[in-house]
Amino acid sequence: MLAMSETQSNPSAETSLATGSPEPSRGDLSRLHHMSTTAGLTGNDYVAVNPLAVASVLLGLGSALSLLSEIFLILTVAGVIVGIAALRQIAGSNGTQTGRGLAWGGMFLCLLLAGTVGTRQVMAAQRLTRDKQQIDDLMGKLNAAIQSHNYDAAYALFSKGFRERTLPKDFVERWKFIESLPNYGGIKQLTWNRLLEVMTDDTGRVRRAITMMQVHFNSVSTDSAQTMQLVDEGGTGQWRIDDLPFLNPPPGP
């Protein structure tokens, strides 16, 4: 009788006896809830390094190749994309993955190198624009000097090396010979095509360039294209003409 009364007064005990398992207490339920949010991890469990975070660092290091060739800028783009994907995976791993520092470091390297290459490209483009403007001015002065037959002023527009190879007398005779060519009617204008290839020597002080000069004649519709070499001996943008093929050979009979 006593046993029956105790069972009736405690229905939860009856349920526990029927299922064969004790009823969890309030403290046990809170512990189970805490375990579910950490996906079963304990202090001794291994936390994996996210492989995309490692790949982001490797791509960041490989992006240094973009300093040699701009085609490797694709590595910087890939490194940033992979780094972002790594951060998302780590955030969604519920604590089972690590590597945020690697992902951020890889993306930082990629952005740093991309910025360096971009800055260098902008500076190179600006310098090329200045070079073209200076050569425009040089060609304008040469055209004006030849049109007015001021050969001394034209001679001064050529480089020191050219003047060492060509005497002023030979320089003047060659221009006069071109002006007197039969059926050409003399020189109408000197221009250039504004396509410039610039090279720098090993010292970085002497810059050379190649372009095309166009000689327009009064009586001929077609122009004469001449390869023109220029030199910036001091690296200051003071371009001078270093070679024109039609000024090198002596005048014909």
PDB file of C-alpha atoms in Angstrom, residues 29-249:
ATOM      1  CA  LEU A  29      18.753  20.114 -19.766  1.00  0.00           C
ATOM      2  CA  SER A  30      20.774  23.330 -19.820  1.00  0.00           C
ATOM      3  CA  ARG A  31      23.970  21.323 -20.192  1.00  0.00           C
ATOM      4  CA  LEU A  32      22.551  19.431 -23.181  1.00  0.00           C
ATOM      5  CA  HIS A  33      21.541  22.704 -24.847  1.00  0.00           C
ATOM      6  CA  HIS A  34      25.060  24.092 -24.406  1.00  0.00           C
ATOM      7  CA  MET A  35      26.570  20.996 -25.974  1.00  0.00           C
ATOM      8  CA  SER A  36      24.385  21.239 -29.066  1.00  0.00           C
ATOM      9  CA  THR A  37      25.608  24.754 -29.951  1.00  0.00           C
ATOM     10  CA  THR A  38      29.249  23.687 -29.950  1.00  0.00           C
ATOM     11  CA  ALA A  39      28.676  20.637 -32.146  1.00  0.00           C
ATOM     12  CA  GLY A  40      30.163  18.300 -29.573  1.00  0.00           C
ATOM     13  CA  LEU A  41      33.520  20.046 -29.205  1.00  0.00           C
ATOM     14  CA  THR A  42      35.441  19.876 -25.978  1.00  0.00           C
ATOM     15  CA  GLY A  43      38.629  21.597 -24.957  1.00  0.00           C
ATOM     16  CA  ASN A  44      40.662  18.648 -26.203  1.00  0.00           C
ATOM     17  CA  ASP A  45      39.113  18.449 -29.706  1.00  0.00           C
ATOM     18  CA  TYR A  46      41.220  19.329 -32.805  1.00  0.00           C
ATOM     19  CA  VAL A  47      40.291  22.526 -34.696  1.00  0.00           C
ATOM     20  CA  ALA A  48      41.202  22.300 -38.405  1.00  0.00           C
ATOM     21  CA  VAL A  49      42.924  25.083 -40.348  1.00  0.00           C
ATOM     22  CA  ASN A  50      40.745  26.131 -43.253  1.00  0.00           C
ATOM     23  CA  PRO A  51      42.476  25.055 -46.508  1.00  0.00           C
ATOM     24  CA  LEU A  52      41.212  28.103 -48.406  1.00  0.00           C
ATOM     25  CA  ALA A  53      42.900  30.355 -45.839  1.00  0.00           C
ATOM     26  CA  VAL A  54      46.203  28.598 -46.543  1.00  0.00           C
ATOM     27  CA  ALA A  55      45.575  28.928 -50.292  1.00  0.00           C
ATOM     28  CA  SER A  56      44.956  32.658 -49.855  1.00  0.00           C
ATOM     29  CA  VAL A  57      48.389  33.100 -48.261  1.00  0.00           C
ATOM     30  CA  LEU A  58      50.057  31.102 -51.020  1.00  0.00           C
ATOM     31  CA  LEU A  59      48.331  33.186 -53.675  1.00  0.00           C
ATOM     32  CA  GLY A  60      49.402  36.334 -51.836  1.00  0.00           C
ATOM     33  CA  LEU A  61      53.022  35.218 -51.935  1.00  0.00           C
ATOM     34  CA  GLY A  62      52.701  34.197 -55.580  1.00  0.00           C
ATOM     35  CA  SER A  63      51.304  37.632 -56.392  1.00  0.00           C
ATOM     36  CA  ALA A  64      54.841  38.983 -56.087  1.00  0.00           C
ATOM     37  CA  LEU A  65      55.301  37.710 -59.649  1.00  0.00           C
ATOM     38  CA  SER A  66      53.043  40.565 -60.773  1.00  0.00           C
ATOM     39  CA  LEU A  67      56.024  42.874 -60.180  1.00  0.00           C
ATOM     40  CA  LEU A  68      57.733  41.086 -63.069  1.00  0.00           C
ATOM     41  CA  SER A  69      54.741  40.747 -65.383  1.00  0.00           C
ATOM     42  CA  GLU A  70      51.285  42.259 -65.172  1.00  0.00           C
ATOM     43  CA  ILE A  71      49.718  38.993 -66.324  1.00  0.00           C
ATOM     44  CA  PHE A  72      50.247  37.618 -62.809  1.00  0.00           C
ATOM     45  CA  LEU A  73      47.777  40.170 -61.429  1.00  0.00           C
ATOM     46  CA  ILE A  74      45.251  37.376 -61.851  1.00  0.00           C
ATOM     47  CA  LEU A  75      46.847  35.790 -58.778  1.00  0.00           C
ATOM     48  CA  THR A  76      45.983  38.855 -56.694  1.00  0.00           C
ATOM     49  CA  VAL A  77      42.344  38.664 -57.763  1.00  0.00           C
ATOM     50  CA  ALA A  78      42.211  34.943 -57.037  1.00  0.00           C
ATOM     51  CA  GLY A  79      43.836  35.482 -53.633  1.00  0.00           C
ATOM     52  CA  VAL A  80      41.203  38.007 -52.558  1.00  0.00           C
ATOM     53  CA  ILE A  81      38.336  35.792 -53.742  1.00  0.00           C
ATOM     54  CA  VAL A  82      39.745  32.731 -51.995  1.00  0.00           C
ATOM     55  CA  GLY A  83      40.376  34.747 -48.814  1.00  0.00           C
ATOM     56  CA  ILE A  84      36.766  35.949 -48.694  1.00  0.00           C
ATOM     57  CA  ALA A  85      35.528  32.382 -49.242  1.00  0.00           C
ATOM     58  CA  ALA A  86      37.782  31.184 -46.424  1.00  0.00           C
ATOM     59  CA  LEU A  87      36.392  33.758 -43.990  1.00  0.00           C
ATOM     60  CA  ARG A  88      32.841  32.696 -44.834  1.00  0.00           C
ATOM     61  CA  GLN A  89      33.630  29.046 -44.341  1.00  0.00           C
ATOM     62  CA  ILE A  90      35.330  29.724 -40.998  1.00  0.00           C
ATOM     63  CA  ALA A  91      32.406  31.837 -39.815  1.00  0.00           C
ATOM     64  CA  GLY A  92      29.985  29.059 -40.710  1.00  0.00           C
ATOM     65  CA  SER A  93      32.045  26.225 -39.240  1.00  0.00           C
ATOM     66  CA  ASN A  94      30.632  26.737 -35.708  1.00  0.00           C
ATOM     67  CA  GLY A  95      34.127  26.773 -34.243  1.00  0.00           C
ATOM     68  CA  THR A  96      35.424  23.668 -36.035  1.00  0.00           C
ATOM     69  CA  GLN A  97      37.785  25.657 -38.328  1.00  0.00           C
ATOM     70  CA  THR A  98      40.386  28.345 -37.805  1.00  0.00           C
ATOM     71  CA  GLY A  99      42.594  30.467 -40.050  1.00  0.00           C
ATOM     72  CA  ARG A 100      41.105  33.948 -40.058  1.00  0.00           C
ATOM     73  CA  GLY A 101      44.566  35.473 -39.656  1.00  0.00           C
ATOM     74  CA  LEU A 102      45.877  33.533 -42.639  1.00  0.00           C
ATOM     75  CA  ALA A 103      42.940  34.592 -44.805  1.00  0.00           C
ATOM     76  CA  TRP A 104      43.301  38.262 -43.865  1.00  0.00           C
ATOM     77  CA  GLY A 105      47.079  38.095 -44.356  1.00  0.00           C
ATOM     78  CA  GLY A 106      46.733  36.553 -47.804  1.00  0.00           C
ATOM     79  CA  MET A 107      44.233  39.178 -48.912  1.00  0.00           C
ATOM     80  CA  PHE A 108      46.438  41.969 -47.533  1.00  0.00           C
ATOM     81  CA  LEU A 109      49.418  40.718 -49.561  1.00  0.00           C
ATOM     82  CA  CYS A 110      47.303  40.505 -52.715  1.00  0.00           C
ATOM     83  CA  LEU A 111      45.896  44.012 -52.301  1.00  0.00           C
ATOM     84  CA  LEU A 112      49.313  45.464 -51.436  1.00  0.00           C
ATOM     85  CA  LEU A 113      50.978  44.012 -54.515  1.00  0.00           C
ATOM     86  CA  ALA A 114      48.054  44.926 -56.761  1.00  0.00           C
ATOM     87  CA  GLY A 115      48.246  48.492 -55.479  1.00  0.00           C
ATOM     88  CA  THR A 116      51.998  48.606 -56.071  1.00  0.00           C
ATOM     89  CA  VAL A 117      51.656  47.400 -59.655  1.00  0.00           C
ATOM     90  CA  GLY A 118      48.736  49.744 -60.282  1.00  0.00           C
ATOM     91  CA  THR A 119      50.665  52.740 -58.953  1.00  0.00           C
ATOM     92  CA  ARG A 120      53.632  51.851 -61.123  1.00  0.00           C
ATOM     93  CA  GLN A 121      51.398  51.599 -64.197  1.00  0.00           C
ATOM     94  CA  VAL A 122      49.840  54.984 -63.511  1.00  0.00           C
ATOM     95  CA  MET A 123      53.257  56.596 -63.082  1.00  0.00           C
ATOM     96  CA  ALA A 124      54.521  54.973 -66.296  1.00  0.00           C
ATOM     97  CA  ALA A 125      51.465  56.195 -68.211  1.00  0.00           C
ATOM     98  CA  GLN A 126      51.950  59.713 -66.879  1.00  0.00           C
ATOM     99  CA  ARG A 127      55.615  59.693 -67.851  1.00  0.00           C
ATOM    100  CA  LEU A 128      54.783  58.416 -71.344  1.00  0.00           C
ATOM    101  CA  THR A 129      52.292  61.257 -71.744  1.00  0.00           C
ATOM    102  CA  ARG A 130      54.979  63.773 -70.748  1.00  0.00           C
ATOM    103  CA  ASP A 131      57.433  62.158 -73.170  1.00  0.00           C
ATOM    104  CA  LYS A 132      54.974  62.471 -76.042  1.00  0.00           C
ATOM    105  CA  GLN A 133      54.325  66.105 -75.223  1.00  0.00           C
ATOM    106  CA  GLN A 134      58.066  66.829 -75.189  1.00  0.00           C
ATOM    107  CA  ILE A 135      58.571  65.032 -78.507  1.00  0.00           C
ATOM    108  CA  ASP A 136      55.624  66.952 -79.944  1.00  0.00           C
ATOM    109  CA  ASP A 137      57.465  70.137 -78.995  1.00  0.00           C
ATOM    110  CA  LEU A 138      60.725  68.785 -80.445  1.00  0.00           C
ATOM    111  CA  MET A 139      59.090  67.896 -83.764  1.00  0.00           C
ATOM    112  CA  GLY A 140      57.399  71.295 -83.910  1.00  0.00           C
ATOM    113  CA  LYS A 141      60.751  73.039 -83.519  1.00  0.00           C
ATOM    114  CA  LEU A 142      62.401  70.798 -86.125  1.00  0.00           C
ATOM    115  CA  ASN A 143      59.608  71.384 -88.623  1.00  0.00           C
ATOM    116  CA  ALA A 144      59.773  75.156 -88.102  1.00  0.00           C
ATOM    117  CA  ALA A 145      63.578  75.169 -88.479  1.00  0.00           C
ATOM    118  CA  ILE A 146      63.504  73.156 -91.712  1.00  0.00           C
ATOM    119  CA  GLN A 147      60.645  75.218 -93.163  1.00  0.00           C
ATOM    120  CA  SER A 148      62.647  78.402 -92.541  1.00  0.00           C
ATOM    121  CA  HIS A 149      65.897  76.746 -93.646  1.00  0.00           C
ATOM    122  CA  ASN A 150      67.420  77.506 -90.256  1.00  0.00           C
ATOM    123  CA  TYR A 151      69.670  74.457 -90.284  1.00  0.00           C
ATOM    124  CA  ASP A 152      71.730  75.585 -87.302  1.00  0.00           C
ATOM    125  CA  ALA A 153      68.600  75.542 -85.121  1.00  0.00           C
ATOM    126  CA  ALA A 154      67.672  72.145 -86.533  1.00  0.00           C
ATOM    127  CA  TYR A 155      71.174  70.787 -85.864  1.00  0.00           C
ATOM    128  CA  ALA A 156      70.882  71.834 -82.197  1.00  0.00           C
ATOM    129  CA  LEU A 157      67.851  69.548 -81.807  1.00  0.00           C
ATOM    130  CA  PHE A 158      69.996  66.466 -82.416  1.00  0.00           C
ATOM    131  CA  SER A 159      71.876  64.563 -79.742  1.00  0.00           C
ATOM    132  CA  LYS A 160      75.487  64.977 -78.787  1.00  0.00           C
ATOM    133  CA  GLY A 161      76.248  61.555 -80.247  1.00  0.00           C
ATOM    134  CA  PHE A 162      74.684  62.503 -83.575  1.00  0.00           C
ATOM    135  CA  ARG A 163      76.651  65.761 -83.710  1.00  0.00           C
ATOM    136  CA  GLU A 164      79.847  63.818 -83.039  1.00  0.00           C
ATOM    137  CA  ARG A 165      79.073  61.534 -85.995  1.00  0.00           C
ATOM    138  CA  THR A 166      77.775  64.198 -88.381  1.00  0.00           C
ATOM    139  CA  LEU A 167      79.468  67.482 -89.170  1.00  0.00           C
ATOM    140  CA  PRO A 168      77.276  70.599 -89.519  1.00  0.00           C
ATOM    141  CA  LYS A 169      78.345  70.961 -93.166  1.00  0.00           C
ATOM    142  CA  ASP A 170      77.225  67.424 -94.014  1.00  0.00           C
ATOM    143  CA  PHE A 171      73.978  67.958 -92.073  1.00  0.00           C
ATOM    144  CA  VAL A 172      73.079  71.054 -94.109  1.00  0.00           C
ATOM    145  CA  GLU A 173      74.032  69.449 -97.415  1.00  0.00           C
ATOM    146  CA  ARG A 174      71.835  66.462 -96.732  1.00  0.00           C
ATOM    147  CA  TRP A 175      68.750  68.564 -96.019  1.00  0.00           C
ATOM    148  CA  LYS A 176      69.368  70.684 -99.110  1.00  0.00           C
ATOM    149  CA  PHE A 177      69.686  67.537-101.194  1.00  0.00           C
ATOM    150  CA  ILE A 178      66.306  66.266 -99.927  1.00  0.00           C
ATOM    151  CA  GLU A 179      64.731  69.657-100.623  1.00  0.00           C
ATOM    152  CA  SER A 180      66.027  69.585-104.197  1.00  0.00           C
ATOM    153  CA  LEU A 181      64.788  66.105-105.120  1.00  0.00           C
ATOM    154  CA  PRO A 182      63.144  66.217-108.562  1.00  0.00           C
ATOM    155  CA  ASN A 183      59.354  65.875-108.714  1.00  0.00           C
ATOM    156  CA  TYR A 184      58.989  66.157-104.910  1.00  0.00           C
ATOM    157  CA  GLY A 185      58.631  69.904-104.686  1.00  0.00           C
ATOM    158  CA  GLY A 186      60.521  70.249-101.402  1.00  0.00           C
ATOM    159  CA  ILE A 187      59.521  69.398 -97.843  1.00  0.00           C
ATOM    160  CA  LYS A 188      56.038  70.503 -96.895  1.00  0.00           C
ATOM    161  CA  GLN A 189      55.941  69.310 -93.279  1.00  0.00           C
ATOM    162  CA  LEU A 190      57.625  66.993 -90.780  1.00  0.00           C
ATOM    163  CA  THR A 191      55.417  65.016 -88.364  1.00  0.00           C
ATOM    164  CA  TRP A 192      55.587  61.824 -86.338  1.00  0.00           C
ATOM    165  CA  ASN A 193      53.052  59.046 -85.703  1.00  0.00           C
ATOM    166  CA  ARG A 194      53.066  59.419 -81.883  1.00  0.00           C
ATOM    167  CA  LEU A 195      53.730  55.705 -81.425  1.00  0.00           C
ATOM    168  CA  LEU A 196      56.616  55.544 -78.996  1.00  0.00           C
ATOM    169  CA  GLU A 197      58.675  52.664 -77.660  1.00  0.00           C
ATOM    170  CA  VAL A 198      60.842  53.739 -74.736  1.00  0.00           C
ATOM    171  CA  MET A 199      63.793  51.765 -73.377  1.00  0.00           C
ATOM    172  CA  THR A 200      66.113  52.432 -70.439  1.00  0.00           C
ATOM    173  CA  ASP A 201      69.723  51.301 -70.178  1.00  0.00           C
ATOM    174  CA  ASP A 202      71.122  49.300 -67.266  1.00  0.00           C
ATOM    175  CA  THR A 203      72.125  52.424 -65.355  1.00  0.00           C
ATOM    176  CA  GLY A 204      68.593  53.839 -65.546  1.00  0.00           C
ATOM    177  CA  ARG A 205      69.951  57.263 -66.537  1.00  0.00           C
ATOM    178  CA  VAL A 206      69.876  57.045 -70.352  1.00  0.00           C
ATOM    179  CA  ARG A 207      66.498  56.538 -71.994  1.00  0.00           C
ATOM    180  CA  ARG A 208      66.090  55.787 -75.678  1.00  0.00           C
ATOM    181  CA  ALA A 209      63.001  55.750 -77.852  1.00  0.00           C
ATOM    182  CA  ILE A 210      61.997  54.662 -81.349  1.00  0.00           C
ATOM    183  CA  THR A 211      59.227  56.162 -83.436  1.00  0.00           C
ATOM    184  CA  MET A 212      58.426  57.037 -87.051  1.00  0.00           C
ATOM    185  CA  MET A 213      58.966  60.417 -88.669  1.00  0.00           C
ATOM    186  CA  GLN A 214      56.762  61.257 -91.640  1.00  0.00           C
ATOM    187  CA  VAL A 215      58.166  63.555 -94.328  1.00  0.00           C
ATOM    188  CA  HIS A 216      55.417  65.263 -96.342  1.00  0.00           C
ATOM    189  CA  PHE A 217      56.353  66.713 -99.732  1.00  0.00           C
ATOM    190  CA  ASN A 218      54.685  69.468-101.704  1.00  0.00           C
ATOM    191  CA  SER A 219      54.326  67.641-105.027  1.00  0.00           C
ATOM    192  CA  VAL A 220      53.881  64.019-103.851  1.00  0.00           C
ATOM    193  CA  SER A 221      50.750  62.701-102.138  1.00  0.00           C
ATOM    194  CA  THR A 222      52.520  59.807-100.442  1.00  0.00           C
ATOM    195  CA  ASP A 223      54.694  60.454 -97.397  1.00  0.00           C
ATOM    196  CA  SER A 224      58.130  59.109 -96.636  1.00  0.00           C
ATOM    197  CA  ALA A 225      58.216  57.227 -93.321  1.00  0.00           C
ATOM    198  CA  GLN A 226      61.583  57.243 -91.586  1.00  0.00           C
ATOM    199  CA  THR A 227      62.568  55.398 -88.437  1.00  0.00           C
ATOM    200  CA  MET A 228      63.605  58.022 -85.905  1.00  0.00           C
ATOM    201  CA  GLN A 229      65.649  57.238 -82.820  1.00  0.00           C
ATOM    202  CA  LEU A 230      65.673  59.592 -79.859  1.00  0.00           C
ATOM    203  CA  VAL A 231      67.670  59.785 -76.666  1.00  0.00           C
ATOM    204  CA  ASP A 232      67.077  61.384 -73.283  1.00  0.00           C
ATOM    205  CA  GLU A 233      70.647  61.391 -72.069  1.00  0.00           C
ATOM    206  CA  GLY A 234      70.060  62.985 -68.689  1.00  0.00           C
ATOM    207  CA  GLY A 235      66.804  61.221 -67.934  1.00  0.00           C
ATOM    208  CA  THR A 236      65.131  64.620 -67.536  1.00  0.00           C
ATOM    209  CA  GLY A 237      62.836  64.446 -70.563  1.00  0.00           C
ATOM    210  CA  GLN A 238      65.034  66.630 -72.774  1.00  0.00           C
ATOM    211  CA  TRP A 239      64.657  64.440 -75.831  1.00  0.00           C
ATOM    212  CA  ARG A 240      66.997  64.848 -78.779  1.00  0.00           C
ATOM    213  CA  ILE A 241      67.019  63.102 -82.161  1.00  0.00           C
ATOM    214  CA  ASP A 242      69.823  60.554 -82.196  1.00  0.00           C
ATOM    215  CA  ASP A 243      69.444  59.064 -85.650  1.00  0.00           C
ATOM    216  CA  LEU A 244      67.558  59.572 -88.929  1.00  0.00           C
ATOM    217  CA  PRO A 245      68.516  57.151 -91.712  1.00  0.00           C
ATOM    218  CA  PHE A 246      68.186  59.609 -94.573  1.00  0.00           C
ATOM    219  CA  LEU A 247      70.669  61.953 -92.892  1.00  0.00           C
ATOM    220  CA  ASN A 248      73.381  59.324 -92.575  1.00  0.00           C
ATOM    221  CA  PRO A 249      74.397  58.515 -96.179  1.00  0.00           C
TER     222      PRO A 249
END
